[in-house]
PDB file of C-alpha atoms in Angstrom:
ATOM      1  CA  UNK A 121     -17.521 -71.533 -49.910  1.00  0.00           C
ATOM      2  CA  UNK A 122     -17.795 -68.946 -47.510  1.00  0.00           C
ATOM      3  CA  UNK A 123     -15.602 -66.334 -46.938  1.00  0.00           C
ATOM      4  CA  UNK A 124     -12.415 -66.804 -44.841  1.00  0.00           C
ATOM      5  CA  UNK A 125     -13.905 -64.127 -41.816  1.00  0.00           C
ATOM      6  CA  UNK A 126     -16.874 -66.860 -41.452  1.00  0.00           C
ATOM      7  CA  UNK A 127     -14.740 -70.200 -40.654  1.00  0.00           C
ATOM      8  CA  UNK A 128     -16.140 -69.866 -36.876  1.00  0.00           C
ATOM      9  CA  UNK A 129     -19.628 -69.509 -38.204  1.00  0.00           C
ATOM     10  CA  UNK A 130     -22.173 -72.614 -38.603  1.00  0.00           C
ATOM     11  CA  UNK A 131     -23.108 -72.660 -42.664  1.00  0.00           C
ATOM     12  CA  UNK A 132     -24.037 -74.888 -44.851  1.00  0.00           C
ATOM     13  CA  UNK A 133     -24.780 -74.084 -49.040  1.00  0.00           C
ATOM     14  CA  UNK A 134     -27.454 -72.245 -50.594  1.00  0.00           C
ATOM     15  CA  UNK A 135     -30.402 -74.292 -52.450  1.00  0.00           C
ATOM     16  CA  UNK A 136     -32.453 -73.285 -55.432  1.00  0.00           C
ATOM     17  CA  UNK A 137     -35.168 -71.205 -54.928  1.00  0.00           C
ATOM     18  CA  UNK A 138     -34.966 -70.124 -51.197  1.00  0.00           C
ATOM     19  CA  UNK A 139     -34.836 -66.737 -50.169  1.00  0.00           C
ATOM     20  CA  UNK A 140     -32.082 -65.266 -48.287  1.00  0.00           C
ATOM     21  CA  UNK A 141     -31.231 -62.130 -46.044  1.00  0.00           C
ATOM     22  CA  UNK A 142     -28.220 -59.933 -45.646  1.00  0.00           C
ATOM     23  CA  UNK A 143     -27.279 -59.866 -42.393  1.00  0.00           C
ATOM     24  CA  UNK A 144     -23.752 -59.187 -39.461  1.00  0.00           C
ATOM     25  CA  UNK A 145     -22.853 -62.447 -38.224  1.00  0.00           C
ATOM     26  CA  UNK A 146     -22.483 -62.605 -33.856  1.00  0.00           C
ATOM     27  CA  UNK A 147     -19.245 -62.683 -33.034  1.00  0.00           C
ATOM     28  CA  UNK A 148     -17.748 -60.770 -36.434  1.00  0.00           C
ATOM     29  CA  UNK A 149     -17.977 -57.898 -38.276  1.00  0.00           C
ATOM     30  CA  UNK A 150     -18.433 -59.449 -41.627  1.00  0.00           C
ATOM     31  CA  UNK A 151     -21.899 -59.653 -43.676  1.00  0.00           C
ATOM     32  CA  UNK A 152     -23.105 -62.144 -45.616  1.00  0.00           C
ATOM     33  CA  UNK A 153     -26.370 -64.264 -46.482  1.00  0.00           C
ATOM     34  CA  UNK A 154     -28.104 -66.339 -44.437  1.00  0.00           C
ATOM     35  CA  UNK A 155     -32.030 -67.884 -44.106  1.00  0.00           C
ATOM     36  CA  UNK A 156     -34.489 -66.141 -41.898  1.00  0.00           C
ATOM     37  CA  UNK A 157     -35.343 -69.022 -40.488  1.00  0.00           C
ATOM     38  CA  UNK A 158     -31.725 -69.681 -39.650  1.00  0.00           C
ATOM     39  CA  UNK A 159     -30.146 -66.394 -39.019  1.00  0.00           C
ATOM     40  CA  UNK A 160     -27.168 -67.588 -37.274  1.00  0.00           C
ATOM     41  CA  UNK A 161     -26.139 -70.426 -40.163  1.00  0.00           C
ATOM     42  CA  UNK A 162     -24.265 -68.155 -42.995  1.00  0.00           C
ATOM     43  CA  UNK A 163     -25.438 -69.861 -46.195  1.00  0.00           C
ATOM     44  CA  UNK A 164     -22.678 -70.133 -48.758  1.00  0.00           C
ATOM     45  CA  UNK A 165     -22.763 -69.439 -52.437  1.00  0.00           C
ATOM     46  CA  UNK A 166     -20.378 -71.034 -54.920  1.00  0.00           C
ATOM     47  CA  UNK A 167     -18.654 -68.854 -57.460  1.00  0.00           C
ATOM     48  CA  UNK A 168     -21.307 -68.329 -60.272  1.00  0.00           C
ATOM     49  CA  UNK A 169     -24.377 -68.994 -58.533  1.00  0.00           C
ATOM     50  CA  UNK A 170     -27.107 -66.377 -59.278  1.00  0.00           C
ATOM     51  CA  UNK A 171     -29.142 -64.122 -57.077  1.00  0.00           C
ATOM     52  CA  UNK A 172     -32.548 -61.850 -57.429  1.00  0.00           C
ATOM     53  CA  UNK A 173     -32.747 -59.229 -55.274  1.00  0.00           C
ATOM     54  CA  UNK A 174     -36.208 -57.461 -54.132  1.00  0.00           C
ATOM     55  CA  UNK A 175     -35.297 -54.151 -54.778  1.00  0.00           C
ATOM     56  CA  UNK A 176     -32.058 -52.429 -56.253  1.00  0.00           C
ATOM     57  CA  UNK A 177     -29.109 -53.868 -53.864  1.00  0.00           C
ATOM     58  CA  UNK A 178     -27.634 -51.199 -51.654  1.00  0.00           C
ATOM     59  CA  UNK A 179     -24.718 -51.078 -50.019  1.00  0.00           C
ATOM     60  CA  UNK A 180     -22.766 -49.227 -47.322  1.00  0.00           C
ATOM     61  CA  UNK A 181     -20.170 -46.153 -49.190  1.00  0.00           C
ATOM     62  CA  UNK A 182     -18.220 -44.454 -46.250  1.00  0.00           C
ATOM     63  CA  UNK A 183     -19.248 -45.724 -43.417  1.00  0.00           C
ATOM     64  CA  UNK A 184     -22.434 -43.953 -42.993  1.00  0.00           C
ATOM     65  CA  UNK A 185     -24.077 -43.198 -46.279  1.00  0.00           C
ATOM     66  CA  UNK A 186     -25.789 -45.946 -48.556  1.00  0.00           C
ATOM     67  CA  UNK A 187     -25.412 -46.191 -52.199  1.00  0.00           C
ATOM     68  CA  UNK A 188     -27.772 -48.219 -55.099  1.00  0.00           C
ATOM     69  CA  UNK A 189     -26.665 -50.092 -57.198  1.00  0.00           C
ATOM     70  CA  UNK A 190     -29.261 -49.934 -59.830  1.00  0.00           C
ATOM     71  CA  UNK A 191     -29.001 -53.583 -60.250  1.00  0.00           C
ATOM     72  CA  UNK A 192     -31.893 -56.175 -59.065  1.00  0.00           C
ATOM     73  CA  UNK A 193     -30.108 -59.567 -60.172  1.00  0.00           C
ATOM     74  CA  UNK A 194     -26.329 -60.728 -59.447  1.00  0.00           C
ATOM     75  CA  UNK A 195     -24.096 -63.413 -59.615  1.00  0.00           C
ATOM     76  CA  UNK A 196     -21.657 -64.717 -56.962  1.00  0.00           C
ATOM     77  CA  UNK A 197     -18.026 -64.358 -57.277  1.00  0.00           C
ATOM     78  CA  UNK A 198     -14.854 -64.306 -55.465  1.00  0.00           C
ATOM     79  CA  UNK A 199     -11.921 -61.519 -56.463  1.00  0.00           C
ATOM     80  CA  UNK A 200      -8.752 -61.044 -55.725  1.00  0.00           C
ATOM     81  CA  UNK A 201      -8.156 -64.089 -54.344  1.00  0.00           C
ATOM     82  CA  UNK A 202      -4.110 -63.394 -54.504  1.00  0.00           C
ATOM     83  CA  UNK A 203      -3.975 -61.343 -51.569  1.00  0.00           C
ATOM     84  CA  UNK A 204      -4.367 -62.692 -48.227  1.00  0.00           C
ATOM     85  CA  UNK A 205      -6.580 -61.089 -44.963  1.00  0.00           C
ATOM     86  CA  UNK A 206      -9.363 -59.915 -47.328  1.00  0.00           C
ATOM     87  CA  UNK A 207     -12.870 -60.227 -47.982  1.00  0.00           C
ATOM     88  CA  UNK A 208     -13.152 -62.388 -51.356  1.00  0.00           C
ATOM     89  CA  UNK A 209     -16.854 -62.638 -51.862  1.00  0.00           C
ATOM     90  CA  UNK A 210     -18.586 -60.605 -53.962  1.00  0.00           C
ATOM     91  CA  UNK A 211     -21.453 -60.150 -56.326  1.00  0.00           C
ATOM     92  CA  UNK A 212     -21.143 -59.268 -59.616  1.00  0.00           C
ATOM     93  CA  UNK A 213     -23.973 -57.050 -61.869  1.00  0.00           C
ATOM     94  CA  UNK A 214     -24.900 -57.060 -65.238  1.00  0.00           C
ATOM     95  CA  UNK A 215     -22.267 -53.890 -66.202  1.00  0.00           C
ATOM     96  CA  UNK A 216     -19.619 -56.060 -64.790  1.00  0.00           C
ATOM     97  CA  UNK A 217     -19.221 -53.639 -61.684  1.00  0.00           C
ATOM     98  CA  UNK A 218     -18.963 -55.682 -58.332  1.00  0.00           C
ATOM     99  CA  UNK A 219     -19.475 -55.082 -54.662  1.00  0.00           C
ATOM    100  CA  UNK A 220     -18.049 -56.899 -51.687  1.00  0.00           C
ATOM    101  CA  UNK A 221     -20.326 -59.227 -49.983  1.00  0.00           C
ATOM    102  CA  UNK A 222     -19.167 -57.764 -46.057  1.00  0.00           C
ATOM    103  CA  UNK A 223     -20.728 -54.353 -47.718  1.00  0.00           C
ATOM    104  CA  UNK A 224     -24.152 -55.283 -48.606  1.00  0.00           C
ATOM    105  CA  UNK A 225     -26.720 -52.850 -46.474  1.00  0.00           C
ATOM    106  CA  UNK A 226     -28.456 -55.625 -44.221  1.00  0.00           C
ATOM    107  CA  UNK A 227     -31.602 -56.903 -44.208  1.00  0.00           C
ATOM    108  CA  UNK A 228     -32.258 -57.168 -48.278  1.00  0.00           C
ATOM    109  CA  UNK A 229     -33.797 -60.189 -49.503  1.00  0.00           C
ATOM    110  CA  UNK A 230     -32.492 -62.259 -52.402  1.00  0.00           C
ATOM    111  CA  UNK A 231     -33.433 -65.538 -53.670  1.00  0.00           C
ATOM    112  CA  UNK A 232     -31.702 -68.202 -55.212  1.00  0.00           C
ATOM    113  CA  UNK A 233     -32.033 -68.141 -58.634  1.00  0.00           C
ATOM    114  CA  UNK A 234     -29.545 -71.030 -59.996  1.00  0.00           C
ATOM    115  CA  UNK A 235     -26.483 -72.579 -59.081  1.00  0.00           C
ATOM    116  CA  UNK A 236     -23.455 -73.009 -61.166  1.00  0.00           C
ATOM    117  CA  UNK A 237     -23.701 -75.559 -63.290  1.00  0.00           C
ATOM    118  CA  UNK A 238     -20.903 -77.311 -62.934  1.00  0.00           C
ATOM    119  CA  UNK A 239     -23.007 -78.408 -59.385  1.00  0.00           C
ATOM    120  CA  UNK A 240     -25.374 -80.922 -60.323  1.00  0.00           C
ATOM    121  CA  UNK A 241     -27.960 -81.585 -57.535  1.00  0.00           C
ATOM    122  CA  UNK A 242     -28.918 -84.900 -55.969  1.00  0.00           C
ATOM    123  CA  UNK A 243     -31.724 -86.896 -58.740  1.00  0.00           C
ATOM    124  CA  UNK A 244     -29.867 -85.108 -61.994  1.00  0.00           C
ATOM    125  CA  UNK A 245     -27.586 -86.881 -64.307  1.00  0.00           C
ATOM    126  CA  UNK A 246     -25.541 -85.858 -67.227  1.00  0.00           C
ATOM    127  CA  UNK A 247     -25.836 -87.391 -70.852  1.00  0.00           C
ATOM    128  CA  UNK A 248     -24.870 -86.893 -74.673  1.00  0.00           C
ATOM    129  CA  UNK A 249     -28.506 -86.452 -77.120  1.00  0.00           C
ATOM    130  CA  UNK A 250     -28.360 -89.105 -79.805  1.00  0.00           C
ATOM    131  CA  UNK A 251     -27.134 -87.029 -82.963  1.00  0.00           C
ATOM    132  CA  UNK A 252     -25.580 -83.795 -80.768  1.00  0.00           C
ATOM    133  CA  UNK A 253     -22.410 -82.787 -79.991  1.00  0.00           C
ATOM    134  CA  UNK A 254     -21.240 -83.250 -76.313  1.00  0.00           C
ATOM    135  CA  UNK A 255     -24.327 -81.439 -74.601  1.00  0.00           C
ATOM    136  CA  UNK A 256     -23.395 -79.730 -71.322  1.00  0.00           C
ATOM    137  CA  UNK A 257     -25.783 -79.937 -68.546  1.00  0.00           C
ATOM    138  CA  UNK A 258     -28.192 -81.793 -66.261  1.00  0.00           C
ATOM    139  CA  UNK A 259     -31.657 -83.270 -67.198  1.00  0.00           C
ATOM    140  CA  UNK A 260     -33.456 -84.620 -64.428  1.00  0.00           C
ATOM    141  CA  UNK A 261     -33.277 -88.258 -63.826  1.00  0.00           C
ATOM    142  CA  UNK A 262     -37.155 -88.921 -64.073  1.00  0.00           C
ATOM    143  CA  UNK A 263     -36.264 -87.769 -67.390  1.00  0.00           C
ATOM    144  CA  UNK A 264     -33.820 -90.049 -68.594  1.00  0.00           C
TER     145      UNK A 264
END
């Protein structure tokens, strides 16, 4: 879930609707997101889950100067997962452009729009609709 440079950090996943910060990790050199209530957990995203960022993300270019992205709203990925001793996390904007996770300017806020939804959370259950094809998805147990 999190990106191999974290392993020695405490984490635990990301939940739906709380807001997150970009921050340096002690003890590394690698950014990611974490709560700022818990700014020493790294909170991990699973590929596809989405993000909202306050303002246009940012990101370090060159060491010293900042760049925009243009972009408010993401999605988690990973990339190039083929070649070893990398950063792999990522989010990807709307144009299909990406930037690594490590690289995100710290300090932006981002909440936690949806999870993939292949994740179904705790209370949900899957069903077919009477007279539908297959439907794909959860509905909320208080539901069925």
């Amino acid at each position: 879930m999190c990106d191999y440079s974290l392993h020695a950090v405490a984490s635990r996943p990301a939940k739906v609707g709380e807001t997150l910060i970009t921050t340096t990790f002690r003890g590394t050199s690698t950014r990611g997101f974490a709560a700022e209530a818990e700014p020493e957990v790294a909170v991990c995203l699973l590929p596809g889950t989405e993000l909202a960022f306050e303002d246009d993300v940012k990101y370090d270019h060159r060491w010293i100067w900042k760049k925009s992205t243009g972009f408010k709203v993401a999605r988690f990925r990973k990339v190039e997962l083929n070649v070893s001793h990398q950063h792999h996390d990522a989010i990807e904007f709307p144009n299909g452009s990406y930037v690594l996770v490590t690289l995100l300017s710290k300090s932006q806020r981002a909440t936690v729009l949806q999870l993939p939804v292949n994740l179904q959370e705790p209370g949900t259950t899957s069903r077919t609709v009477e007279g539908s094809s297959q439907l794909s998805g959860t509905i909320p147990a208080s539901a069925v």
